[in-house]
Amino acid sequence: MIRREEVYKIGRLGRAHGVKGEVSFQFDDDIFDRVDADYLVLDIDGILVPFFMEEYRFRSDSVCLVKFCDVDTQQRASELTGCDVYFPRALADEADEQPSLASLVGFRVVDADKGSTVGTIAAIDDTTVNILFELEDGTLIPASDDLIEDIDTDRATVVMHLPEGLLDL
């Protein structure tokens, strides 16, 4: 059984495309293309289920068409419409690169100067040029490389130098 803490959300499935079982996939993180992944995890009625990919092709920088194994009809593909898509953290951690922002949801933010936990990242707000970490209590913190000292995937922490007074706003 796949647990929620073992995966992170990377997008959502859209409508079926064509008659052979392809479905559109709007993604926030292209980790599935950068890491050799055979499957994606779909949230089917609250249960996380792995779906193996037969193939995929990009339509834009945030949308691709995915053909899952054993999904061979438009009707079967339509049943997947609206499913949230997740990626296994273990596969993402194997990559030699910096973790994606989407993978940091659920990580604790630690103030580097005080050593105390500020809160847990609930979401990433990338609707503006200045990307923000949204903490569970609603606090917004700039996700700037200049402020991030360290990301520890083993401890699920982001150590940051927070400007004086930021948390008092």
Coordinates of N, CA, C and O in Angstrom, one line a residue:
M1 N 0.8 -1.2 0.0 CA 0.0 0.0 0.0 C 0.9 1.2 0.0 O 1.8 1.3 0.8
I2 N 0.6 2.2 -0.8 CA 1.3 3.4 -0.9 C 0.7 4.4 0.0 O -0.5 4.7 0.1
R3 N 1.6 5.0 0.9 CA 1.2 6.0 1.8 C 1.4 7.4 1.3 O 2.3 7.7 0.5
R4 N 0.6 8.4 1.7 CA 0.7 9.8 1.2 C 2.0 10.4 1.5 O 2.5 11.2 0.7
E5 N 2.7 10.1 2.6 CA 4.0 10.7 2.8 C 5.1 10.1 1.9 O 6.2 10.7 1.9
E6 N 4.8 9.0 1.2 CA 5.8 8.5 0.3 C 5.7 9.1 -1.1 O 6.6 8.8 -2.0
V7 N 4.8 10.0 -1.4 CA 4.6 10.6 -2.7 C 4.3 12.1 -2.5 O 4.1 12.6 -1.4
Y8 N 4.4 12.8 -3.6 CA 4.0 14.2 -3.6 C 3.3 14.5 -4.9 O 3.6 13.9 -6.0
K9 N 2.4 15.4 -4.9 CA 1.6 15.8 -6.0 C 2.3 16.5 -7.1 O 3.0 17.5 -6.8
I10 N 2.2 16.0 -8.3 CA 2.8 16.7 -9.5 C 1.9 17.2 -10.5 O 2.3 17.9 -11.5
G11 N 0.6 16.9 -10.4 CA -0.4 17.4 -11.4 C -1.7 16.7 -11.3 O -2.1 16.1 -10.3
R12 N -2.5 16.8 -12.4 CA -3.9 16.3 -12.4 C -4.2 15.9 -13.9 O -3.7 16.5 -14.8
L13 N -4.9 14.8 -14.0 CA -5.3 14.3 -15.3 C -6.5 15.1 -15.8 O -7.5 15.4 -15.0
G14 N -6.5 15.3 -17.1 CA -7.6 16.0 -17.7 C -8.5 15.0 -18.5 O -8.6 13.8 -18.1
R15 N -9.0 15.4 -19.6 CA -9.9 14.6 -20.4 C -9.2 13.6 -21.2 O -8.0 13.7 -21.5
A16 N -9.9 12.6 -21.6 CA -9.4 11.5 -22.5 C -9.1 12.2 -23.9 O -9.7 13.2 -24.3
H17 N -8.1 11.7 -24.5 CA -7.6 12.2 -25.8 C -7.6 11.1 -26.9 O -6.9 10.1 -26.7
G18 N -8.5 11.2 -27.8 CA -8.6 10.1 -28.8 C -9.3 8.9 -28.3 O -10.0 8.9 -27.3
V19 N -9.2 7.8 -29.1 CA -10.0 6.6 -28.8 C -9.2 5.5 -28.3 O -9.7 4.4 -28.0
K20 N -7.8 5.6 -28.2 CA -7.0 4.5 -27.8 C -6.5 4.6 -26.3 O -5.6 3.9 -26.0
G21 N -7.1 5.4 -25.5 CA -6.8 5.4 -24.1 C -5.9 6.5 -23.6 O -5.5 6.5 -22.4
E22 N -5.5 7.4 -24.4 CA -4.6 8.5 -24.0 C -5.4 9.5 -23.1 O -6.6 9.7 -23.3
V23 N -4.7 10.1 -22.2 CA -5.4 11.1 -21.3 C -4.4 12.3 -21.2 O -3.2 12.1 -21.2
S24 N -5.0 13.5 -21.1 CA -4.1 14.7 -21.0 C -3.7 14.8 -19.5 O -4.5 14.4 -18.6
F25 N -2.5 15.3 -19.3 CA -1.9 15.3 -18.0 C -1.3 16.7 -17.8 O -0.4 17.0 -18.5
Q26 N -1.9 17.5 -16.9 CA -1.4 18.9 -16.6 C -0.5 18.7 -15.4 O -0.9 18.3 -14.3
F27 N 0.8 19.0 -15.6 CA 1.8 18.8 -14.5 C 2.4 20.1 -14.1 O 2.6 21.0 -14.8
D28 N 2.8 20.1 -12.8 CA 3.6 21.2 -12.2 C 5.1 20.9 -12.1 O 5.9 21.8 -11.9
D29 N 5.4 19.6 -12.3 CA 6.8 19.1 -12.1 C 7.0 18.0 -13.1 O 6.2 17.0 -13.1
D30 N 8.0 18.2 -14.0 CA 8.3 17.2 -15.0 C 9.3 16.1 -14.5 O 10.0 15.5 -15.3
I31 N 9.3 15.8 -13.2 CA 10.2 14.9 -12.7 C 10.0 13.5 -13.3 O 11.0 12.8 -13.5
F32 N 8.8 13.2 -13.7 CA 8.6 11.9 -14.4 C 9.4 11.7 -15.7 O 9.7 10.6 -16.1
D33 N 9.8 12.8 -16.3 CA 10.6 12.8 -17.5 C 12.1 12.9 -17.2 O 12.9 12.3 -17.9
R34 N 12.4 13.6 -16.1 CA 13.8 13.7 -15.8 C 14.4 12.5 -15.0 O 15.6 12.3 -15.1
V35 N 13.6 11.8 -14.4 CA 14.0 10.6 -13.7 C 13.4 9.4 -14.4 O 12.3 9.4 -14.9
D36 N 14.1 8.3 -14.5 CA 13.6 7.1 -15.2 C 12.5 6.5 -14.4 O 12.8 5.6 -13.5
A37 N 11.3 6.9 -14.6 CA 10.1 6.4 -13.9 C 9.3 5.6 -14.9 O 9.0 6.0 -16.0
D38 N 8.8 4.4 -14.4 CA 7.9 3.6 -15.2 C 6.5 3.8 -14.9 O 5.6 3.4 -15.6
Y39 N 6.2 4.5 -13.7 CA 4.8 4.6 -13.3 C 4.6 5.9 -12.6 O 5.5 6.6 -12.2
L40 N 3.3 6.3 -12.6 CA 2.9 7.4 -11.8 C 1.8 6.9 -10.8 O 1.3 5.8 -11.0
V41 N 1.6 7.6 -9.8 CA 0.6 7.2 -8.8 C -0.6 8.1 -8.9 O -0.5 9.3 -8.8
L42 N -1.8 7.5 -9.1 CA -3.1 8.2 -9.2 C -3.9 8.0 -7.9 O -3.9 7.0 -7.3
D43 N -4.6 9.1 -7.6 CA -5.5 9.0 -6.4 C -6.9 8.6 -7.0 O -7.6 9.4 -7.6
I44 N -7.2 7.4 -6.8 CA -8.5 6.8 -7.2 C -9.4 6.7 -6.0 O -9.2 5.8 -5.2
D45 N -10.4 7.6 -5.9 CA -11.3 7.5 -4.8 C -10.6 7.4 -3.4 O -11.0 6.7 -2.5
G46 N -9.6 8.2 -3.2 CA -8.8 8.3 -2.0 C -7.8 7.2 -1.8 O -7.1 7.2 -0.7
I47 N -7.6 6.3 -2.8 CA -6.6 5.3 -2.7 C -5.5 5.6 -3.7 O -5.8 5.8 -4.9
L48 N -4.3 5.5 -3.3 CA -3.2 5.7 -4.2 C -2.8 4.5 -4.9 O -2.5 3.5 -4.3
V49 N -2.9 4.5 -6.3 CA -2.8 3.4 -7.1 C -1.7 3.6 -8.2 O -1.8 4.7 -8.9
P50 N -0.7 2.8 -8.3 CA 0.3 3.0 -9.3 C -0.2 2.6 -10.7 O -0.9 1.6 -10.8
F51 N 0.0 3.4 -11.7 CA -0.3 3.2 -13.1 C 0.9 3.2 -13.9 O 1.6 4.3 -13.9
F52 N 1.3 2.1 -14.6 CA 2.5 2.1 -15.4 C 2.2 2.8 -16.7 O 1.1 2.7 -17.3
M53 N 3.2 3.6 -17.1 CA 3.1 4.4 -18.4 C 3.6 3.5 -19.5 O 4.7 3.0 -19.5
E54 N 2.8 3.5 -20.6 CA 3.2 2.8 -21.8 C 4.1 3.8 -22.6 O 5.1 3.5 -23.1
E55 N 3.5 5.1 -22.7 CA 4.3 6.1 -23.4 C 3.6 7.5 -23.0 O 2.6 7.5 -22.4
Y56 N 4.4 8.5 -23.3 CA 3.8 9.9 -23.1 C 4.5 10.8 -24.1 O 5.6 10.5 -24.6
R57 N 3.8 11.9 -24.5 CA 4.4 12.9 -25.4 C 3.9 14.3 -24.9 O 2.8 14.4 -24.5
F58 N 4.9 15.2 -25.0 CA 4.6 16.5 -24.5 C 3.8 17.3 -25.5 O 4.0 17.3 -26.7
R59 N 2.8 18.1 -25.1 CA 2.0 19.0 -25.9 C 2.5 20.4 -25.6 O 2.4 21.3 -26.5
S60 N 3.0 20.7 -24.4 CA 3.5 22.0 -24.1 C 4.4 21.8 -22.9 O 4.7 20.7 -22.5
D61 N 4.9 22.9 -22.3 CA 5.8 22.7 -21.2 C 5.1 22.4 -19.9 O 5.7 22.2 -18.8
S62 N 3.7 22.3 -19.9 CA 3.0 21.9 -18.7 C 1.9 20.9 -19.0 O 1.1 20.5 -18.0
V63 N 1.8 20.4 -20.2 CA 0.8 19.4 -20.5 C 1.4 18.3 -21.4 O 2.2 18.6 -22.3
C64 N 1.1 17.1 -21.1 CA 1.5 16.0 -22.0 C 0.3 15.0 -22.1 O -0.7 15.1 -21.4
L65 N 0.4 14.1 -23.1 CA -0.6 13.1 -23.3 C 0.1 11.8 -22.8 O 1.2 11.5 -23.2
V66 N -0.6 11.1 -21.9 CA -0.1 9.8 -21.3 C -1.0 8.7 -21.7 O -2.2 8.7 -21.7
K67 N -0.3 7.6 -22.1 CA -1.0 6.3 -22.4 C -0.5 5.3 -21.3 O 0.6 5.0 -21.2
F68 N -1.5 5.0 -20.4 CA -1.2 4.0 -19.3 C -1.4 2.6 -19.8 O -2.3 2.4 -20.7
C69 N -0.7 1.7 -19.3 CA -0.9 0.2 -19.6 C -2.3 -0.2 -19.2 O -2.8 0.3 -18.2
D70 N -2.9 -1.0 -20.0 CA -4.2 -1.5 -19.7 C -5.3 -0.5 -19.7 O -6.5 -0.8 -19.3
V71 N -5.1 0.7 -20.2 CA -6.1 1.7 -20.4 C -6.2 1.9 -21.9 O -5.4 2.6 -22.5
D72 N -7.1 1.1 -22.6 CA -7.0 1.0 -24.1 C -8.2 1.6 -24.8 O -8.3 1.5 -26.0
T73 N -9.2 2.2 -24.0 CA -10.3 2.8 -24.6 C -10.5 4.2 -24.1 O -10.1 4.6 -23.1
Q74 N -11.3 4.9 -24.9 CA -11.6 6.3 -24.5 C -12.5 6.3 -23.2 O -12.3 7.1 -22.3
Q75 N -13.4 5.3 -23.1 CA -14.2 5.2 -21.9 C -13.3 5.0 -20.7 O -13.5 5.6 -19.6
R76 N -12.4 4.1 -20.7 CA -11.5 3.8 -19.6 C -10.7 5.0 -19.2 O -10.5 5.3 -18.1
A77 N -10.2 5.7 -20.2 CA -9.4 6.9 -20.0 C -10.2 8.0 -19.4 O -9.8 8.7 -18.5
S78 N -11.5 8.1 -19.8 CA -12.4 9.1 -19.2 C -12.7 8.9 -17.7 O -12.9 9.8 -17.0
E79 N -12.6 7.6 -17.3 CA -12.8 7.3 -15.9 C -11.7 7.9 -15.0 O -11.8 8.1 -13.8
L80 N -10.5 8.2 -15.6 CA -9.4 8.8 -14.9 C -9.4 10.3 -14.8 O -8.6 10.9 -14.1
T81 N -10.3 10.9 -15.6 CA -10.4 12.4 -15.6 C -10.5 12.9 -14.2 O -11.3 12.5 -13.4
G82 N -9.7 13.9 -13.9 CA -9.8 14.6 -12.6 C -8.9 14.0 -11.5 O -8.9 14.5 -10.4
C83 N -8.3 12.9 -11.8 CA -7.5 12.2 -10.8 C -6.2 13.0 -10.5 O -5.6 13.5 -11.4
D84 N -5.9 13.2 -9.2 CA -4.6 13.8 -8.9 C -3.5 12.8 -9.2 O -3.7 11.6 -9.0
V85 N -2.4 13.4 -9.6 CA -1.2 12.5 -10.0 C -0.1 12.8 -9.0 O 0.3 14.0 -8.8
Y86 N 0.5 11.7 -8.5 CA 1.6 11.8 -7.6 C 2.9 11.1 -8.1 O 2.8 10.3 -9.0
F87 N 4.0 11.5 -7.5 CA 5.3 10.9 -7.9 C 5.9 10.3 -6.6 O 5.9 11.0 -5.6
P88 N 6.5 9.2 -6.6 CA 7.2 8.6 -5.5 C 8.4 9.4 -5.0 O 9.3 9.7 -5.8
R89 N 8.5 9.8 -3.8 CA 9.6 10.6 -3.2 C 10.9 9.8 -3.4 O 11.9 10.4 -3.6
A90 N 10.8 8.5 -3.2 CA 12.1 7.7 -3.3 C 12.7 7.8 -4.7 O 13.9 7.9 -4.8
L91 N 11.9 7.8 -5.7 CA 12.5 7.9 -7.1 C 13.0 9.3 -7.3 O 14.1 9.5 -7.9
A92 N 12.3 10.3 -6.8 CA 12.8 11.7 -6.9 C 14.1 11.9 -6.1 O 15.0 12.7 -6.6
D93 N 14.2 11.3 -5.0 CA 15.4 11.4 -4.2 C 16.7 10.8 -4.8 O 17.8 11.2 -4.5
E94 N 16.5 9.8 -5.7 CA 17.6 9.2 -6.4 C 18.2 10.1 -7.4 O 19.4 9.9 -7.8
A95 N 17.5 11.1 -7.9 CA 18.0 12.1 -8.8 C 19.2 12.9 -8.2 O 19.1 13.2 -7.0
D96 N 20.2 13.2 -8.9 CA 21.4 13.9 -8.4 C 21.1 15.4 -8.3 O 22.0 16.1 -7.8
E97 N 20.0 15.9 -8.8 CA 19.8 17.3 -8.8 C 19.1 17.8 -7.6 O 18.6 17.0 -6.7
Q98 N 18.9 19.1 -7.5 CA 18.2 19.7 -6.4 C 16.7 19.3 -6.4 O 16.1 19.2 -7.5
P99 N 16.1 19.0 -5.3 CA 14.7 18.6 -5.3 C 13.8 19.7 -5.9 O 14.1 20.9 -5.7
S100 N 12.7 19.3 -6.5 CA 11.8 20.3 -7.1 C 11.0 20.9 -5.9 O 10.9 20.4 -4.8
L101 N 10.5 22.1 -6.2 CA 9.7 22.8 -5.1 C 8.5 22.0 -4.7 O 8.1 21.9 -3.6
A102 N 7.8 21.4 -5.7 CA 6.6 20.6 -5.4 C 6.9 19.5 -4.4 O 6.1 19.1 -3.6
S103 N 8.2 18.9 -4.5 CA 8.5 17.8 -3.6 C 8.7 18.3 -2.2 O 8.8 17.4 -1.3
L104 N 8.8 19.6 -1.9 CA 9.0 20.1 -0.6 C 7.8 20.2 0.3 O 7.8 20.5 1.4
V105 N 6.6 20.0 -0.3 CA 5.4 20.1 0.4 C 5.4 19.0 1.5 O 5.7 17.8 1.2
G106 N 5.1 19.4 2.7 CA 5.2 18.5 3.9 C 6.5 18.6 4.6 O 6.7 18.0 5.7
F107 N 7.5 19.3 4.1 CA 8.8 19.5 4.7 C 8.6 20.6 5.8 O 7.8 21.5 5.7
R108 N 9.4 20.5 6.9 CA 9.5 21.5 7.9 C 10.4 22.6 7.5 O 11.5 22.3 7.0
V109 N 10.1 23.9 7.8 CA 11.0 25.0 7.6 C 11.6 25.3 8.9 O 11.0 25.5 9.9
V110 N 13.0 25.3 8.9 CA 13.7 25.6 10.1 C 14.5 26.9 9.9 O 15.1 27.1 8.9
D111 N 14.4 27.7 10.9 CA 15.1 29.0 11.0 C 16.6 28.7 11.3 O 16.9 28.2 12.3
A112 N 17.5 29.0 10.3 CA 18.9 28.7 10.4 C 19.5 29.5 11.6 O 20.4 29.0 12.3
D113 N 19.1 30.7 11.8 CA 19.7 31.5 12.9 C 19.3 31.1 14.3 O 20.1 31.2 15.2
K114 N 18.0 30.7 14.5 CA 17.5 30.3 15.8 C 17.5 28.8 16.0 O 17.4 28.4 17.1
G115 N 17.5 28.0 14.9 CA 17.4 26.6 15.0 C 16.1 26.0 15.3 O 15.9 24.8 15.6
S116 N 15.0 26.9 15.3 CA 13.7 26.4 15.6 C 12.9 26.2 14.4 O 13.1 26.8 13.3
T117 N 11.9 25.3 14.5 CA 11.0 25.0 13.4 C 9.9 26.1 13.3 O 9.3 26.5 14.3
V118 N 9.8 26.7 12.1 CA 8.9 27.8 11.8 C 7.5 27.2 11.5 O 6.5 27.8 11.8
G119 N 7.5 26.1 10.8 CA 6.2 25.5 10.4 C 6.4 24.4 9.3 O 7.6 24.2 8.9
T120 N 5.3 23.9 8.8 CA 5.4 22.9 7.7 C 4.8 23.4 6.4 O 3.8 24.1 6.4
I121 N 5.5 23.2 5.3 CA 5.1 23.7 4.0 C 3.8 22.9 3.6 O 3.8 21.7 3.5
A122 N 2.7 23.7 3.4 CA 1.4 23.1 3.0 C 1.2 23.2 1.5 O 0.6 22.3 0.9
A123 N 1.8 24.2 0.9 CA 1.7 24.4 -0.6 C 2.8 25.3 -1.1 O 3.4 26.0 -0.3
I124 N 2.9 25.3 -2.4 CA 3.8 26.2 -3.1 C 3.0 27.1 -3.9 O 2.2 26.7 -4.7
D125 N 3.2 28.4 -3.7 CA 2.4 29.4 -4.4 C 3.4 30.0 -5.5 O 4.3 30.7 -5.3
D126 N 3.1 29.5 -6.8 CA 3.9 30.0 -7.9 C 3.1 30.8 -8.9 O 3.4 30.8 -10.1
T127 N 2.1 31.5 -8.4 CA 1.2 32.3 -9.3 C 1.8 33.6 -9.6 O 1.3 34.3 -10.5
T128 N 2.9 34.0 -9.0 CA 3.6 35.2 -9.3 C 5.1 34.9 -9.6 O 5.5 33.7 -9.4
V129 N 5.8 35.9 -10.0 CA 7.3 35.7 -10.2 C 8.0 35.3 -9.0 O 8.9 34.5 -9.0
N130 N 7.5 35.8 -7.8 CA 8.1 35.5 -6.5 C 7.4 34.2 -6.0 O 6.3 34.3 -5.4
I131 N 8.1 33.1 -6.0 CA 7.5 31.9 -5.5 C 7.6 31.9 -4.0 O 8.5 32.3 -3.4
L132 N 6.5 31.4 -3.4 CA 6.3 31.4 -1.9 C 6.1 30.0 -1.4 O 5.4 29.2 -2.0
F133 N 6.6 29.7 -0.2 CA 6.2 28.6 0.6 C 5.0 29.0 1.4 O 5.1 30.0 2.1
E134 N 3.9 28.3 1.3 CA 2.7 28.6 2.2 C 2.7 27.5 3.3 O 2.6 26.4 3.0
L135 N 2.9 28.0 4.5 CA 2.9 27.1 5.6 C 1.5 26.8 6.1 O 0.5 27.4 5.7
E136 N 1.4 25.7 6.9 CA 0.1 25.2 7.3 C -0.8 26.3 8.0 O -2.0 26.3 7.9
D137 N -0.1 27.2 8.7 CA -0.8 28.2 9.4 C -1.1 29.5 8.6 O -1.6 30.5 9.0
G138 N -0.8 29.4 7.3 CA -1.1 30.5 6.3 C 0.0 31.4 6.1 O 0.0 32.3 5.2
T139 N 1.1 31.3 6.9 CA 2.3 32.2 6.7 C 2.9 32.0 5.3 O 3.0 30.8 4.9
L140 N 3.3 33.0 4.7 CA 4.0 33.0 3.4 C 5.4 33.3 3.6 O 5.8 34.3 4.2
I141 N 6.3 32.5 3.0 CA 7.8 32.7 3.1 C 8.3 32.6 1.7 O 8.1 31.7 0.9
P142 N 9.1 33.6 1.3 CA 9.7 33.6 -0.1 C 10.6 32.3 -0.2 O 11.4 32.0 0.6
A143 N 10.4 31.6 -1.4 CA 11.2 30.4 -1.6 C 12.4 30.8 -2.5 O 12.7 30.2 -3.5
S144 N 13.1 31.8 -2.0 CA 14.3 32.3 -2.7 C 15.5 31.5 -2.4 O 15.8 31.1 -1.3
D145 N 16.3 31.2 -3.5 CA 17.6 30.5 -3.3 C 18.5 31.2 -2.3 O 19.3 30.6 -1.7
D146 N 18.4 32.5 -2.3 CA 19.2 33.3 -1.4 C 18.9 33.1 0.1 O 19.8 33.3 0.9
L147 N 17.7 32.7 0.4 CA 17.3 32.4 1.8 C 17.5 31.0 2.2 O 17.6 30.7 3.4
I148 N 17.5 30.1 1.2 CA 17.6 28.6 1.5 C 19.0 28.3 1.8 O 19.9 28.4 0.9
E149 N 19.3 27.8 3.0 CA 20.7 27.3 3.3 C 20.9 25.9 2.9 O 21.9 25.5 2.4
D150 N 19.9 25.0 3.3 CA 20.0 23.6 3.0 C 18.7 22.9 2.9 O 17.7 23.4 3.5
I151 N 18.6 21.9 2.1 CA 17.4 21.1 2.0 C 17.9 19.6 2.3 O 18.7 19.1 1.6
D152 N 17.3 19.1 3.4 CA 17.6 17.8 3.8 C 16.4 16.9 3.6 O 15.4 16.9 4.3
T153 N 16.5 16.1 2.5 CA 15.4 15.2 2.1 C 15.3 14.0 3.1 O 14.1 13.5 3.3
D154 N 16.3 13.6 3.8 CA 16.2 12.5 4.8 C 15.4 13.0 6.0 O 14.6 12.2 6.5
R155 N 15.6 14.2 6.4 CA 14.9 14.7 7.6 C 13.7 15.5 7.2 O 13.0 16.0 8.1
A156 N 13.5 15.7 5.9 CA 12.3 16.5 5.4 C 12.3 17.9 6.0 O 11.3 18.3 6.5
T157 N 13.5 18.6 5.9 CA 13.6 19.9 6.4 C 14.2 20.9 5.3 O 15.0 20.4 4.5
V158 N 13.8 22.1 5.4 CA 14.3 23.2 4.6 C 14.9 24.2 5.6 O 14.1 24.8 6.4
V159 N 16.2 24.4 5.7 CA 16.8 25.3 6.6 C 17.0 26.6 5.8 O 17.6 26.7 4.7
M160 N 16.4 27.7 6.4 CA 16.4 29.0 5.8 C 16.9 30.1 6.7 O 16.7 30.1 7.9
H161 N 17.5 31.1 6.1 CA 17.9 32.4 6.8 C 16.7 33.3 6.5 O 16.5 33.8 5.4
L162 N 15.9 33.5 7.6 CA 14.7 34.3 7.4 C 15.0 35.8 7.8 O 15.6 36.0 8.9
P163 N 14.6 36.7 7.0 CA 14.8 38.1 7.3 C 14.1 38.5 8.6 O 13.0 38.0 8.9
E164 N 14.7 39.3 9.4 CA 14.2 39.8 10.7 C 12.8 40.4 10.5 O 12.6 41.2 9.6
G165 N 11.9 40.0 11.3 CA 10.5 40.5 11.2 C 9.6 39.9 10.2 O 8.4 40.1 10.2
L166 N 10.1 39.0 9.4 CA 9.2 38.3 8.4 C 8.1 37.6 9.0 O 6.9 37.6 8.5
L167 N 8.3 36.9 10.0 CA 7.3 36.1 10.7 C 6.3 36.9 11.5 O 5.3 36.4 12.0
D168 N 6.6 38.2 11.7 CA 5.8 39.0 12.5 C 4.7 39.7 11.7 O 3.9 40.4 12.2
L169 N 4.8 39.6 10.4 CA 3.8 40.2 9.5 C 2.4 39.7 9.6 O 2.2 38.6 9.9

